[in-house]
């Protein structure tokens, strides 16, 4: 049964309490069901959202603010968690594997989208959604003591490239969709993107590191400085007509080394992973009308299967090709494939941006049918990836934590938060 917002005209604090209750019990339930916590949060959003119980209305300003901040913090954490030292040690192989694990899924997704009638611009964006990945199974690798394996360091380094290229593709597709294709405009956009990356890494990075050394002498000051860096990166991106998530991600990379291992970093991750990042996934669940969701699966099973199959096949092929060139074992190639398979953080954030992007004719860049398909992709790959990672860890004879998938799809074993070890 579907309710409208008037059916449950609850006081604000009652709604707030209901959401807090959901935040408390969702990780517990998902651990018992052995499913990723992010899947649970999306399901909660679907249940309490406007298409079901309507505990929160479709236009809840506070919830949307929390979700927007959660989306930015999510991408900021992705940038913070990338191990730049490991990337430098395996730079050449990481770049090569990053290009392979980006290009093959990108091509597969684009071909599938065109086949099912999407415009070239929308198809390229859909392809880019498949090209990135989230290292949600990385905690399994850490607990098994395999984080220093060449295959693992190469995969972690490749994450940087796939994230940046996917977000750049998103920015270009948005420009073309909203203003039309114009070579000069695209060239200007690419110039802005290049300048933005340079500013974030060569200017904001050193300034941020200086500020942390001079002003961030207390945990409170460091905490506030990190929020300033996130807000500043997102604001600069939006001024240049780019997406805030790109700015937040680059902000994380810019201050990566100076805040790594600090108490303030742990606290902002605790706050973000406890409240704001779950809010993003819950608000994403608001978009799901269960009847439309089921109708999408029922009426477009070929597209859903093609998208999921294309993603899994392309990621696997990229790992096989790269691993065989470097003479890695079949087990290590399997680890590379399984780690790059899950589509969660950047995929959801970029898909939401594409869904909300409307041109002058009122046409969305990607429609509700494709958004529902992407949500299915997120659920499936967030479950399959960690299970396969566990399988290959066991084949290597390493210890595996007693969880499949890990307690939180985006958290280290034993945690309840939504912590990314890397992204899509």
Short mmCIF file of C-alpha atoms in Angstrom, two decimals:
data_model
loop_
_atom_site.label_atom_id
_atom_site.label_comp_id
_atom_site.label_asym_id
_atom_site.label_seq_id
_atom_site.Cartn_x
_atom_site.Cartn_y
_atom_site.Cartn_z
CA UNK A 1 0.00 0.00 0.00
CA UNK A 2 1.24 3.48 -0.84
CA UNK A 3 0.74 6.44 1.48
CA UNK A 4 1.10 10.11 0.75
CA UNK A 5 2.88 12.55 3.02
CA UNK A 6 -0.39 13.67 4.63
CA UNK A 7 -1.17 10.11 5.75
CA UNK A 8 1.57 10.24 8.36
CA UNK A 9 1.75 13.84 9.48
CA UNK A 10 4.27 13.15 12.23
CA UNK A 11 6.01 15.81 14.35
CA UNK A 12 9.58 16.58 13.21
CA UNK A 13 11.17 14.94 16.25
CA UNK A 14 9.15 11.78 15.69
CA UNK A 15 10.46 11.59 12.13
CA UNK A 16 13.97 12.26 13.36
CA UNK A 17 13.61 9.50 15.96
CA UNK A 18 12.37 7.05 13.33
CA UNK A 19 15.41 7.77 11.15
CA UNK A 20 17.80 7.37 14.09
CA UNK A 21 16.13 4.05 14.94
CA UNK A 22 16.74 2.94 11.35
CA UNK A 23 20.39 4.04 11.52
CA UNK A 24 20.85 2.05 14.72
CA UNK A 25 19.30 -1.24 13.66
CA UNK A 26 20.08 -1.41 9.93
CA UNK A 27 23.74 -2.51 10.40
CA UNK A 28 22.62 -5.15 12.92
CA UNK A 29 19.98 -6.56 10.57
CA UNK A 30 22.29 -6.56 7.53
CA UNK A 31 25.00 -8.38 9.49
CA UNK A 32 22.51 -11.08 10.44
CA UNK A 33 21.32 -11.36 6.85
CA UNK A 34 24.92 -11.20 5.59
CA UNK A 35 24.22 -8.46 3.08
CA UNK A 36 26.05 -5.13 2.59
CA UNK A 37 24.90 -2.37 4.90
CA UNK A 38 24.50 0.05 2.00
CA UNK A 39 21.80 -2.24 0.60
CA UNK A 40 20.01 -2.07 3.94
CA UNK A 41 20.10 1.73 4.02
CA UNK A 42 18.66 1.96 0.51
CA UNK A 43 15.89 -0.46 1.52
CA UNK A 44 15.15 1.64 4.61
CA UNK A 45 14.87 4.76 2.45
CA UNK A 46 12.45 2.95 0.16
CA UNK A 47 10.28 1.90 3.14
CA UNK A 48 10.16 5.19 5.05
CA UNK A 49 10.16 7.35 1.92
CA UNK A 50 7.26 8.99 0.05
CA UNK A 51 6.38 5.92 -2.02
CA UNK A 52 5.68 3.67 0.97
CA UNK A 53 5.16 4.73 4.61
CA UNK A 54 5.86 8.42 3.92
CA UNK A 55 7.46 8.93 7.33
CA UNK A 56 9.55 11.49 5.47
CA UNK A 57 7.95 13.50 2.64
CA UNK A 58 9.32 13.65 -0.88
CA UNK A 59 10.70 17.15 -0.26
CA UNK A 60 12.42 16.99 3.12
CA UNK A 61 14.91 19.88 3.14
CA UNK A 62 16.86 18.68 6.19
CA UNK A 63 17.15 15.14 4.85
CA UNK A 64 18.29 16.43 1.46
CA UNK A 65 20.94 18.62 3.11
CA UNK A 66 22.20 15.66 5.14
CA UNK A 67 22.25 13.55 1.96
CA UNK A 68 24.15 16.19 -0.02
CA UNK A 69 26.76 16.53 2.71
CA UNK A 70 26.90 12.75 2.98
CA UNK A 71 27.54 12.45 -0.75
CA UNK A 72 30.40 14.95 -0.54
CA UNK A 73 31.90 13.31 2.56
CA UNK A 74 31.63 9.92 0.89
CA UNK A 75 33.77 11.07 -2.03
CA UNK A 76 36.11 12.94 0.34
CA UNK A 77 36.67 9.72 2.31
CA UNK A 78 37.36 7.89 -0.95
CA UNK A 79 40.15 10.37 -1.69
CA UNK A 80 41.50 10.09 1.86
CA UNK A 81 41.64 6.30 1.78
CA UNK A 82 43.66 6.00 -1.45
CA UNK A 83 47.19 4.96 -0.51
CA UNK A 84 49.31 7.34 -2.56
CA UNK A 85 52.55 5.64 -1.53
CA UNK A 86 51.38 2.32 -2.94
CA UNK A 87 50.25 4.09 -6.09
CA UNK A 88 53.71 5.59 -6.60
CA UNK A 89 55.41 2.23 -6.06
CA UNK A 90 53.32 0.58 -8.76
CA UNK A 91 52.53 3.62 -10.88
CA UNK A 92 53.06 2.09 -14.32
CA UNK A 93 51.12 -1.10 -13.67
CA UNK A 94 48.40 0.76 -11.78
CA UNK A 95 47.89 3.14 -14.70
CA UNK A 96 47.82 0.26 -17.20
CA UNK A 97 45.33 -1.75 -15.16
CA UNK A 98 43.31 1.38 -14.42
CA UNK A 99 42.98 2.09 -18.14
CA UNK A 100 41.95 -1.52 -18.83
CA UNK A 101 39.42 -1.77 -16.00
CA UNK A 102 37.98 1.60 -17.06
CA UNK A 103 37.90 1.18 -20.85
CA UNK A 104 36.44 -2.33 -21.11
CA UNK A 105 33.42 -1.77 -18.79
CA UNK A 106 32.98 1.70 -20.34
CA UNK A 107 32.73 0.15 -23.80
CA UNK A 108 30.42 -2.63 -22.60
CA UNK A 109 28.05 -0.23 -20.83
CA UNK A 110 27.98 2.19 -23.75
CA UNK A 111 27.18 -0.57 -26.25
CA UNK A 112 24.41 -1.99 -24.05
CA UNK A 113 22.86 1.45 -23.50
CA UNK A 114 22.89 2.28 -27.22
CA UNK A 115 21.40 -1.13 -27.99
CA UNK A 116 18.49 -0.36 -25.66
CA UNK A 117 17.79 3.01 -27.24
CA UNK A 118 19.65 5.57 -25.12
CA UNK A 119 21.20 8.62 -26.74
CA UNK A 120 24.98 8.60 -27.32
CA UNK A 121 25.59 11.07 -24.48
CA UNK A 122 23.45 9.09 -22.03
CA UNK A 123 25.07 5.84 -23.21
CA UNK A 124 28.58 7.19 -22.59
CA UNK A 125 27.57 8.30 -19.10
CA UNK A 126 26.04 4.87 -18.39
CA UNK A 127 29.27 3.29 -19.59
CA UNK A 128 31.27 5.48 -17.23
CA UNK A 129 29.05 4.38 -14.32
CA UNK A 130 30.20 0.81 -14.95
CA UNK A 131 33.85 1.84 -15.36
CA UNK A 132 34.50 2.96 -11.79
CA UNK A 133 34.47 0.71 -8.72
CA UNK A 134 34.40 0.75 -4.93
CA UNK A 135 36.84 -1.38 -2.93
CA UNK A 136 34.24 -2.49 -0.40
CA UNK A 137 35.97 -5.87 0.08
CA UNK A 138 39.32 -4.27 0.93
CA UNK A 139 38.80 -4.86 4.68
CA UNK A 140 38.85 -8.61 3.95
CA UNK A 141 42.26 -8.15 2.30
CA UNK A 142 43.58 -6.19 5.29
CA UNK A 143 42.35 -8.74 7.82
CA UNK A 144 43.91 -11.55 5.76
CA UNK A 145 47.28 -9.74 5.71
CA UNK A 146 47.40 -9.48 1.91
CA UNK A 147 47.41 -5.70 1.48
CA UNK A 148 51.06 -5.66 0.33
CA UNK A 149 50.55 -8.14 -2.51
CA UNK A 150 51.53 -6.67 -5.90
CA UNK A 151 48.08 -7.55 -7.29
CA UNK A 152 46.43 -5.64 -4.45
CA UNK A 153 48.63 -2.54 -4.62
CA UNK A 154 48.13 -2.40 -8.39
CA UNK A 155 44.35 -2.60 -7.92
CA UNK A 156 44.28 0.07 -5.23
CA UNK A 157 46.39 2.39 -7.39
CA UNK A 158 44.13 1.80 -10.39
CA UNK A 159 41.23 3.09 -8.31
CA UNK A 160 42.57 6.64 -8.51
CA UNK A 161 42.54 6.60 -12.30
CA UNK A 162 39.11 5.00 -12.70
CA UNK A 163 37.55 7.45 -10.22
CA UNK A 164 38.98 10.54 -11.89
CA UNK A 165 38.17 9.39 -15.42
CA UNK A 166 34.62 8.44 -14.49
CA UNK A 167 33.98 11.78 -12.81
CA UNK A 168 35.52 13.68 -15.74
CA UNK A 169 33.26 11.76 -18.13
CA UNK A 170 30.29 12.71 -15.97
CA UNK A 171 31.23 16.40 -16.13
CA UNK A 172 31.58 16.37 -19.93
CA UNK A 173 28.32 14.48 -20.45
CA UNK A 174 26.46 16.94 -18.22
CA UNK A 175 27.80 19.89 -20.23
CA UNK A 176 26.77 18.34 -23.57
CA UNK A 177 23.35 17.33 -22.27
CA UNK A 178 22.51 20.71 -20.79
CA UNK A 179 24.05 23.07 -23.39
CA UNK A 180 24.44 20.89 -26.49
CA UNK A 181 27.56 19.70 -28.28
CA UNK A 182 29.92 22.52 -29.15
CA UNK A 183 33.63 21.82 -29.76
CA UNK A 184 34.69 25.11 -28.22
CA UNK A 185 32.52 24.53 -25.17
CA UNK A 186 33.89 21.00 -24.74
CA UNK A 187 37.45 22.27 -25.14
CA UNK A 188 36.73 24.95 -22.54
CA UNK A 189 35.26 22.32 -20.23
CA UNK A 190 38.34 20.12 -20.60
CA UNK A 191 40.55 23.13 -19.94
CA UNK A 192 38.54 23.94 -16.82
CA UNK A 193 38.80 20.33 -15.68
CA UNK A 194 42.57 20.29 -16.15
CA UNK A 195 42.97 23.64 -14.40
CA UNK A 196 40.70 22.50 -11.59
CA UNK A 197 42.75 19.33 -10.99
CA UNK A 198 45.97 21.36 -10.97
CA UNK A 199 44.49 23.94 -8.57
CA UNK A 200 43.17 21.27 -6.20
CA UNK A 201 46.34 19.20 -6.08
CA UNK A 202 49.04 21.87 -6.58
CA UNK A 203 47.46 24.82 -4.75
CA UNK A 204 44.70 23.69 -2.39
CA UNK A 205 46.79 20.67 -1.35
CA UNK A 206 49.87 22.62 -0.15
CA UNK A 207 47.70 25.37 1.38
CA UNK A 208 45.61 22.77 3.15
CA UNK A 209 48.66 20.96 4.45
CA UNK A 210 50.13 24.25 5.66
CA UNK A 211 46.86 25.10 7.41
CA UNK A 212 46.76 21.72 9.13
CA UNK A 213 50.32 22.12 10.37
CA UNK A 214 49.82 25.71 11.58
CA UNK A 215 46.17 25.81 12.63
CA UNK A 216 45.16 22.20 13.11
CA UNK A 217 47.00 21.64 16.36
CA UNK A 218 43.88 20.49 18.14
CA UNK A 219 41.44 17.79 17.07
CA UNK A 220 38.63 20.33 16.93
CA UNK A 221 40.58 22.63 14.60
CA UNK A 222 41.61 19.75 12.34
CA UNK A 223 38.02 18.55 12.23
CA UNK A 224 36.75 21.96 11.14
CA UNK A 225 39.58 22.35 8.62
CA UNK A 226 38.57 19.09 6.95
CA UNK A 227 34.99 20.30 6.61
CA UNK A 228 36.31 23.57 5.14
CA UNK A 229 38.42 21.64 2.61
CA UNK A 230 35.40 19.55 1.58
CA UNK A 231 33.15 22.60 1.25
CA UNK A 232 35.87 24.56 -0.56
CA UNK A 233 36.58 21.80 -3.08
CA UNK A 234 32.89 21.32 -3.83
CA UNK A 235 32.31 25.07 -4.14
CA UNK A 236 35.22 25.61 -6.54
CA UNK A 237 33.94 22.73 -8.67
CA UNK A 238 30.42 24.16 -8.82
CA UNK A 239 31.73 27.63 -9.71
CA UNK A 240 33.39 25.99 -12.73
CA UNK A 241 30.10 24.22 -13.55
CA UNK A 242 31.53 20.89 -12.45
CA UNK A 243 30.04 18.47 -9.96
CA UNK A 244 30.76 18.95 -6.26
CA UNK A 245 31.62 15.26 -5.86
CA UNK A 246 34.67 15.75 -8.10
CA UNK A 247 35.84 18.60 -5.88
CA UNK A 248 35.28 16.56 -2.73
CA UNK A 249 37.22 13.60 -4.14
CA UNK A 250 40.18 15.75 -5.20
CA UNK A 251 40.07 17.52 -1.82
CA UNK A 252 40.53 14.13 -0.18
CA UNK A 253 43.51 13.37 -2.41
CA UNK A 254 44.96 16.85 -1.75
CA UNK A 255 45.13 16.45 2.05
CA UNK A 256 45.52 12.68 2.02
CA UNK A 257 48.97 12.46 3.55
CA UNK A 258 48.63 15.17 6.20
CA UNK A 259 45.47 13.79 7.84
CA UNK A 260 46.08 10.06 7.41
CA UNK A 261 46.10 8.32 10.79
CA UNK A 262 45.05 11.40 12.78
CA UNK A 263 42.40 11.36 15.50
CA UNK A 264 40.50 14.15 13.73
CA UNK A 265 40.22 12.01 10.59
CA UNK A 266 38.81 9.17 12.65
CA UNK A 267 36.25 11.49 14.22
CA UNK A 268 35.04 13.03 10.97
CA UNK A 269 34.77 9.55 9.49
CA UNK A 270 32.84 8.42 12.55
CA UNK A 271 30.39 11.31 12.24
CA UNK A 272 30.08 11.03 8.48
CA UNK A 273 29.74 7.25 8.44
CA UNK A 274 27.26 7.27 11.33
CA UNK A 275 24.90 9.98 10.07
CA UNK A 276 25.61 11.79 6.81
CA UNK A 277 26.73 9.00 4.46
CA UNK A 278 23.85 6.70 5.54
CA UNK A 279 21.54 9.69 4.95
CA UNK A 280 22.73 9.80 1.34
CA UNK A 281 21.89 6.13 0.81
CA UNK A 282 18.55 6.48 2.61
CA UNK A 283 17.54 9.48 0.50
CA UNK A 284 18.60 7.50 -2.58
CA UNK A 285 16.07 4.91 -1.44
CA UNK A 286 13.38 7.62 -1.52
CA UNK A 287 13.55 7.46 -5.31
CA UNK A 288 12.54 3.82 -5.42
CA UNK A 289 8.87 3.22 -6.03
CA UNK A 290 8.69 -0.52 -5.42
CA UNK A 291 6.00 -1.00 -8.06
CA UNK A 292 8.08 0.85 -10.66
CA UNK A 293 11.20 -1.00 -9.51
CA UNK A 294 9.56 -4.39 -9.96
CA UNK A 295 8.00 -3.25 -13.24
CA UNK A 296 11.47 -2.28 -14.47
CA UNK A 297 12.82 -5.73 -13.69
CA UNK A 298 9.73 -7.37 -15.20
CA UNK A 299 9.59 -5.29 -18.37
CA UNK A 300 13.33 -4.87 -18.97
CA UNK A 301 15.02 -8.07 -17.77
CA UNK A 302 17.25 -8.10 -20.85
CA UNK A 303 18.67 -4.67 -20.07
CA UNK A 304 19.23 -5.49 -16.41
CA UNK A 305 20.98 -8.76 -17.26
CA UNK A 306 23.03 -7.08 -20.01
CA UNK A 307 24.21 -4.27 -17.71
CA UNK A 308 25.15 -6.63 -14.87
CA UNK A 309 26.68 -9.22 -17.19
CA UNK A 310 28.58 -6.58 -19.14
CA UNK A 311 30.04 -5.13 -15.95
CA UNK A 312 31.10 -8.46 -14.45
CA UNK A 313 32.46 -9.79 -17.75
CA UNK A 314 34.41 -6.62 -18.55
CA UNK A 315 35.96 -6.28 -15.09
CA UNK A 316 36.93 -9.93 -15.17
CA UNK A 317 38.45 -9.62 -18.64
CA UNK A 318 40.49 -6.56 -17.62
CA UNK A 319 41.94 -8.41 -14.62
CA UNK A 320 42.67 -11.51 -16.71
CA UNK A 321 44.46 -9.57 -19.46
CA UNK A 322 46.54 -7.46 -17.10
CA UNK A 323 47.31 -10.35 -14.75
CA UNK A 324 48.45 -12.64 -17.55
CA UNK A 325 50.74 -9.96 -19.00
CA UNK A 326 52.42 -9.61 -15.58
CA UNK A 327 52.32 -13.39 -14.99
CA UNK A 328 50.20 -13.19 -11.87
CA UNK A 329 48.58 -16.35 -10.57
CA UNK A 330 44.94 -17.19 -11.32
CA UNK A 331 44.13 -16.50 -7.66
CA UNK A 332 45.67 -13.03 -7.80
CA UNK A 333 43.85 -12.30 -11.05
CA UNK A 334 40.63 -13.34 -9.33
CA UNK A 335 41.37 -11.00 -6.43
CA UNK A 336 41.87 -8.10 -8.86
CA UNK A 337 38.58 -8.86 -10.61
CA UNK A 338 36.57 -9.31 -7.42
CA UNK A 339 37.89 -6.10 -5.85
CA UNK A 340 37.00 -4.00 -8.93
CA UNK A 341 33.56 -5.51 -9.39
CA UNK A 342 31.42 -3.73 -6.72
CA UNK A 343 29.67 -0.57 -7.88
CA UNK A 344 28.68 1.55 -4.88
CA UNK A 345 30.03 4.95 -3.89
CA UNK A 346 30.97 6.85 -7.04
CA UNK A 347 28.46 4.90 -9.14
CA UNK A 348 25.53 5.89 -6.94
CA UNK A 349 26.71 9.49 -6.60
CA UNK A 350 27.22 9.90 -10.36
CA UNK A 351 23.97 8.11 -11.21
CA UNK A 352 22.06 10.47 -8.94
CA UNK A 353 23.68 13.47 -10.62
CA UNK A 354 22.82 12.11 -14.06
CA UNK A 355 19.23 11.44 -13.04
CA UNK A 356 18.81 14.95 -11.66
CA UNK A 357 20.39 16.62 -14.74
CA UNK A 358 17.62 18.06 -16.93
CA UNK A 359 18.15 19.93 -20.20
CA UNK A 360 16.14 22.86 -21.58
CA UNK A 361 13.53 20.46 -22.99
CA UNK A 362 12.97 18.92 -19.56
CA UNK A 363 14.63 15.62 -20.49
CA UNK A 364 16.70 13.80 -17.88
CA UNK A 365 20.18 12.61 -18.81
CA UNK A 366 19.36 9.13 -17.52
CA UNK A 367 15.78 8.09 -16.84
CA UNK A 368 14.12 6.30 -13.94
CA UNK A 369 14.33 2.93 -15.70
CA UNK A 370 18.11 3.13 -15.96
CA UNK A 371 18.40 4.48 -12.41
CA UNK A 372 16.51 1.43 -11.14
CA UNK A 373 18.76 -0.79 -13.22
CA UNK A 374 21.84 0.86 -11.68
CA UNK A 375 20.38 0.27 -8.22
CA UNK A 376 20.01 -3.43 -9.06
CA UNK A 377 23.61 -3.40 -10.26
CA UNK A 378 24.73 -1.86 -6.95
CA UNK A 379 22.91 -4.51 -4.91
CA UNK A 380 24.17 -7.46 -6.98
CA UNK A 381 27.81 -6.39 -7.27
CA UNK A 382 28.00 -5.27 -3.62
CA UNK A 383 27.12 -8.85 -2.66
CA UNK A 384 29.00 -10.81 -5.33
CA UNK A 385 32.29 -8.89 -5.07
CA UNK A 386 33.05 -9.55 -1.37
CA UNK A 387 31.96 -13.20 -1.66
CA UNK A 388 34.41 -13.74 -4.53
CA UNK A 389 37.14 -11.88 -2.64
CA UNK A 390 36.68 -14.23 0.32
CA UNK A 391 36.82 -17.20 -2.04
CA UNK A 392 40.16 -16.16 -3.53
CA UNK A 393 41.60 -15.22 -0.15
CA UNK A 394 40.82 -18.74 1.05
CA UNK A 395 42.42 -20.18 -2.07
CA UNK A 396 45.58 -18.31 -1.11
CA UNK A 397 45.43 -20.00 2.29
CA UNK A 398 45.05 -16.71 4.19
CA UNK A 399 42.78 -16.20 7.17
CA UNK A 400 39.37 -14.77 6.43
CA UNK A 401 37.16 -12.91 8.92
CA UNK A 402 33.95 -14.74 9.74
CA UNK A 403 31.67 -12.58 7.61
CA UNK A 404 30.50 -12.84 4.06
CA UNK A 405 30.24 -10.10 3.00
CA UNK A 406 32.01 -8.05 5.71
CA UNK A 407 29.92 -6.54 8.57
CA UNK A 408 29.43 -3.38 6.58
CA UNK A 409 29.77 -3.26 2.85
CA UNK A 410 31.81 -0.12 3.24
CA UNK A 411 33.41 -0.61 6.64
CA UNK A 412 36.38 -2.42 8.09
CA UNK A 413 35.54 -5.69 9.78
CA UNK A 414 34.10 -5.05 13.18
CA UNK A 415 32.81 -1.56 12.34
CA UNK A 416 29.29 -0.36 11.89
CA UNK A 417 29.99 2.65 9.73
CA UNK A 418 29.97 3.17 6.03
CA UNK A 419 33.68 3.56 5.44
CA UNK A 420 35.14 3.36 2.00
CA UNK A 421 38.49 1.84 1.38
CA UNK A 422 38.48 3.19 -2.11
CA UNK A 423 36.01 3.78 -4.87
CA UNK A 424 34.47 3.46 -7.92
#
